[in-house]
Amino acid sequence: KAKIYSFLFVSKRTNKDINTINDYLKTYCEGNKLPFIDIHQILVDENGKLRKEYTFEGLHINYRGYEKIAKALLPYIDS
């Protein structure tokens, strides 16, 4: 059985890095009165890792992941 998370794709990316960037973006958005939509939190498991059902190999989002993202963004889109 193939390994779902490929070291070649995700070796330099860490969840700590993503959380640090998200913290910066949230602070920036709050300081500029912009909405911050934390997509990362809706895609990760209880350990903070991208849920396998939303990814091809641990980094790139698949169709189920994009569907989840679209549902989260829908309330922010003007009709």
Short mmCIF file of C-alpha atoms in Angstrom, two decimals:
data_model
loop_
_atom_site.label_atom_id
_atom_site.label_comp_id
_atom_site.label_asym_id
_atom_site.label_seq_id
_atom_site.Cartn_x
_atom_site.Cartn_y
_atom_site.Cartn_z
CA LYS A 1 0.00 0.00 0.00
CA ALA A 2 1.33 3.42 -0.96
CA LYS A 3 2.24 5.88 1.75
CA ILE A 4 -0.33 8.71 1.74
CA TYR A 5 2.12 11.40 2.91
CA SER A 6 5.15 11.70 0.67
CA PHE A 7 8.34 13.03 2.28
CA LEU A 8 9.35 14.47 -1.10
CA PHE A 9 6.36 16.82 -1.03
CA VAL A 10 6.02 17.77 2.62
CA SER A 11 9.56 17.56 4.03
CA LYS A 12 10.09 21.33 4.39
CA ARG A 13 6.55 22.23 5.37
CA THR A 14 5.67 21.92 9.04
CA ASN A 15 2.43 22.46 10.89
CA LYS A 16 4.31 24.86 13.17
CA ASP A 17 5.19 26.98 10.11
CA ILE A 18 1.58 27.02 8.96
CA ASN A 19 0.34 27.98 12.42
CA THR A 20 2.90 30.80 12.64
CA ILE A 21 1.83 32.18 9.26
CA ASN A 22 -1.85 31.88 10.20
CA ASP A 23 -1.21 33.74 13.48
CA TYR A 24 0.48 36.54 11.53
CA LEU A 25 -2.38 36.69 9.00
CA LYS A 26 -5.00 36.74 11.75
CA THR A 27 -3.23 39.61 13.52
CA TYR A 28 -2.88 41.50 10.24
CA CYS A 29 -6.56 41.01 9.40
CA GLU A 30 -7.72 42.09 12.85
CA GLY A 31 -5.50 45.18 12.69
CA ASN A 32 -6.92 46.12 9.30
CA LYS A 33 -10.55 45.24 10.07
CA LEU A 34 -10.56 42.38 7.56
CA PRO A 35 -12.24 39.00 8.06
CA PHE A 36 -9.87 36.14 8.81
CA ILE A 37 -11.15 32.78 7.62
CA ASP A 38 -9.06 30.03 9.19
CA ILE A 39 -9.25 27.37 6.48
CA HIS A 40 -6.39 25.42 8.04
CA GLN A 41 -8.41 24.58 11.14
CA ILE A 42 -11.28 23.05 9.16
CA LEU A 43 -8.91 20.76 7.24
CA VAL A 44 -6.80 19.31 10.06
CA ASP A 45 -7.29 16.45 12.49
CA GLU A 46 -6.98 16.51 16.28
CA ASN A 47 -3.17 16.40 15.93
CA GLY A 48 -3.06 19.42 13.62
CA LYS A 49 -2.22 17.38 10.52
CA LEU A 50 -4.04 17.69 7.23
CA ARG A 51 -6.82 15.09 7.22
CA LYS A 52 -6.08 12.30 4.76
CA GLU A 53 -9.52 12.60 3.17
CA TYR A 54 -8.67 16.16 2.05
CA THR A 55 -5.27 15.55 0.43
CA PHE A 56 -3.50 13.56 -2.24
CA GLU A 57 -0.16 13.20 -0.45
CA GLY A 58 -0.24 15.37 2.64
CA LEU A 59 0.25 18.78 1.02
CA HIS A 60 -1.97 19.31 -2.01
CA ILE A 61 -5.71 19.57 -1.45
CA ASN A 62 -8.01 17.16 -3.31
CA TYR A 63 -11.60 17.71 -4.47
CA ARG A 64 -13.06 16.87 -1.03
CA GLY A 65 -10.75 19.44 0.56
CA TYR A 66 -11.76 22.11 -1.93
CA GLU A 67 -15.40 21.30 -1.34
CA LYS A 68 -14.87 21.85 2.41
CA ILE A 69 -13.04 25.14 1.70
CA ALA A 70 -15.81 26.34 -0.64
CA LYS A 71 -18.46 25.68 2.02
CA ALA A 72 -16.43 27.69 4.56
CA LEU A 73 -16.02 30.62 2.13
CA LEU A 74 -19.61 30.71 0.91
CA PRO A 75 -20.93 32.92 3.74
CA TYR A 76 -18.30 35.55 2.86
CA ILE A 77 -19.17 35.76 -0.83
CA ASP A 78 -21.66 38.41 -1.91
CA SER A 79 -24.42 37.05 -4.07
#
